[in-house]
Short mmCIF file of C-alpha atoms in Angstrom, two decimals:
data_model
loop_
_atom_site.label_atom_id
_atom_site.label_comp_id
_atom_site.label_asym_id
_atom_site.label_seq_id
_atom_site.Cartn_x
_atom_site.Cartn_y
_atom_site.Cartn_z
CA MET A 14 0.00 0.00 0.00
CA LYS A 15 1.17 3.47 -0.90
CA ILE A 16 -0.03 6.68 0.74
CA GLU A 17 0.14 9.94 -1.17
CA GLN A 18 -0.93 13.47 -0.40
CA ILE A 19 -2.57 15.89 -2.77
CA ASP A 20 -2.57 19.43 -1.32
CA GLU A 21 -4.45 22.21 -3.03
CA VAL A 22 -4.72 25.86 -2.00
CA THR A 23 -7.70 25.56 0.36
CA LYS A 24 -8.09 21.80 0.76
CA GLY A 25 -6.43 18.48 0.13
CA PHE A 26 -6.47 14.78 0.81
CA PHE A 27 -4.41 11.71 1.57
CA GLN A 28 -5.16 8.55 -0.36
CA VAL A 29 -4.08 4.96 -0.01
CA LEU A 30 -3.35 3.17 -3.26
CA GLU A 31 -3.16 -0.60 -3.66
CA ASP A 32 -2.04 -1.64 -7.14
CA GLU A 33 -3.13 1.80 -8.45
CA ALA A 34 -6.67 1.35 -7.03
CA GLN A 35 -7.80 3.85 -4.40
CA ALA A 36 -8.32 1.91 -1.17
CA GLY A 37 -9.21 4.98 0.87
CA LYS A 38 -9.22 8.74 1.09
CA ILE A 39 -9.14 11.26 3.96
CA GLU A 40 -10.10 14.83 3.04
CA TYR A 41 -9.13 18.04 4.82
CA THR A 42 -9.74 21.77 4.54
CA TRP A 43 -7.21 24.42 5.55
CA ALA A 44 -8.35 26.63 8.46
CA GLY A 45 -5.66 29.30 8.26
CA LYS A 46 -1.92 28.76 7.88
CA ASN A 47 -1.35 26.62 10.97
CA LYS A 48 -4.29 24.23 11.15
CA PHE A 49 -6.61 22.14 9.08
CA ILE A 50 -9.93 20.35 9.49
CA ILE A 51 -10.29 16.63 8.77
CA ASP A 52 -13.65 16.58 7.00
CA HIS A 53 -14.18 13.03 5.83
CA THR A 54 -12.62 9.57 5.80
CA GLU A 55 -13.70 6.96 3.28
CA VAL A 56 -12.48 3.39 2.77
CA ASP A 57 -13.44 1.30 -0.25
CA PRO A 58 -15.62 -1.62 0.95
CA GLU A 59 -13.12 -4.07 -0.55
CA PHE A 60 -10.47 -2.80 1.89
CA LYS A 61 -12.56 -2.53 5.07
CA GLY A 62 -10.98 -4.15 8.12
CA LYS A 63 -7.43 -3.86 6.76
CA GLY A 64 -6.39 -0.77 8.75
CA VAL A 65 -6.58 1.59 5.78
CA GLY A 66 -8.48 4.27 7.71
CA LYS A 67 -6.03 4.23 10.61
CA LYS A 68 -3.06 4.44 8.21
CA MET A 69 -4.56 7.55 6.64
CA VAL A 70 -5.19 9.17 10.03
CA LYS A 71 -1.58 8.39 11.00
CA ALA A 72 -0.30 9.94 7.74
CA THR A 73 -2.40 13.04 8.43
CA VAL A 74 -1.14 13.33 12.01
CA ASP A 75 2.47 12.78 10.88
CA PHE A 76 2.04 15.58 8.31
CA ALA A 77 0.72 17.87 11.06
CA LYS A 78 3.60 17.02 13.41
CA GLU A 79 6.27 17.48 10.74
CA ASN A 80 4.88 20.90 9.80
CA LYS A 81 3.96 22.06 13.33
CA LEU A 82 0.26 22.21 12.44
CA LYS A 83 -2.87 21.66 14.50
CA VAL A 84 -5.79 19.44 13.50
CA ILE A 85 -9.53 19.82 14.02
CA PRO A 86 -11.03 16.35 13.43
CA LEU A 87 -14.68 16.90 12.48
CA CYS A 88 -14.83 13.46 10.85
CA PRO A 89 -16.13 11.06 13.55
CA PHE A 90 -13.77 8.25 12.50
CA ALA A 91 -10.63 10.43 12.53
CA LYS A 92 -11.69 12.03 15.82
CA SER A 93 -12.14 8.61 17.42
CA VAL A 94 -8.74 7.33 16.23
CA ILE A 95 -6.95 10.48 17.42
CA GLU A 96 -8.67 10.46 20.81
CA LYS A 97 -7.82 6.76 21.36
CA THR A 98 -4.15 7.21 20.40
CA PRO A 99 -2.22 9.27 22.99
CA GLU A 100 0.69 10.08 20.66
CA PHE A 101 -1.74 11.61 18.13
CA GLN A 102 -3.40 13.96 20.62
CA GLU A 103 -0.63 16.56 20.58
CA VAL A 104 -1.84 17.80 17.17
CA LEU A 105 -5.37 18.57 18.36
CA ALA A 106 -6.34 22.23 18.03
#
């Protein structure tokens, strides 16, 4: 599985690719220069139960940590993963 980020001016997403097929996608919207909102997480039904969603949340949190950004997880799935993972909580806005 490969994770890649597509960042546009006001929004972006991380996607997980498996043999060039999109296994999942996590979308975000910039909320200023130092924080972003996780809007939505989606995993293709074929890949459910394989940890794809958690890998995308981790990639998003790692991006925030590396760039000293804060995260507002409005997506219920992303919020749950971040709240259950102590090392992810430092990026919460």
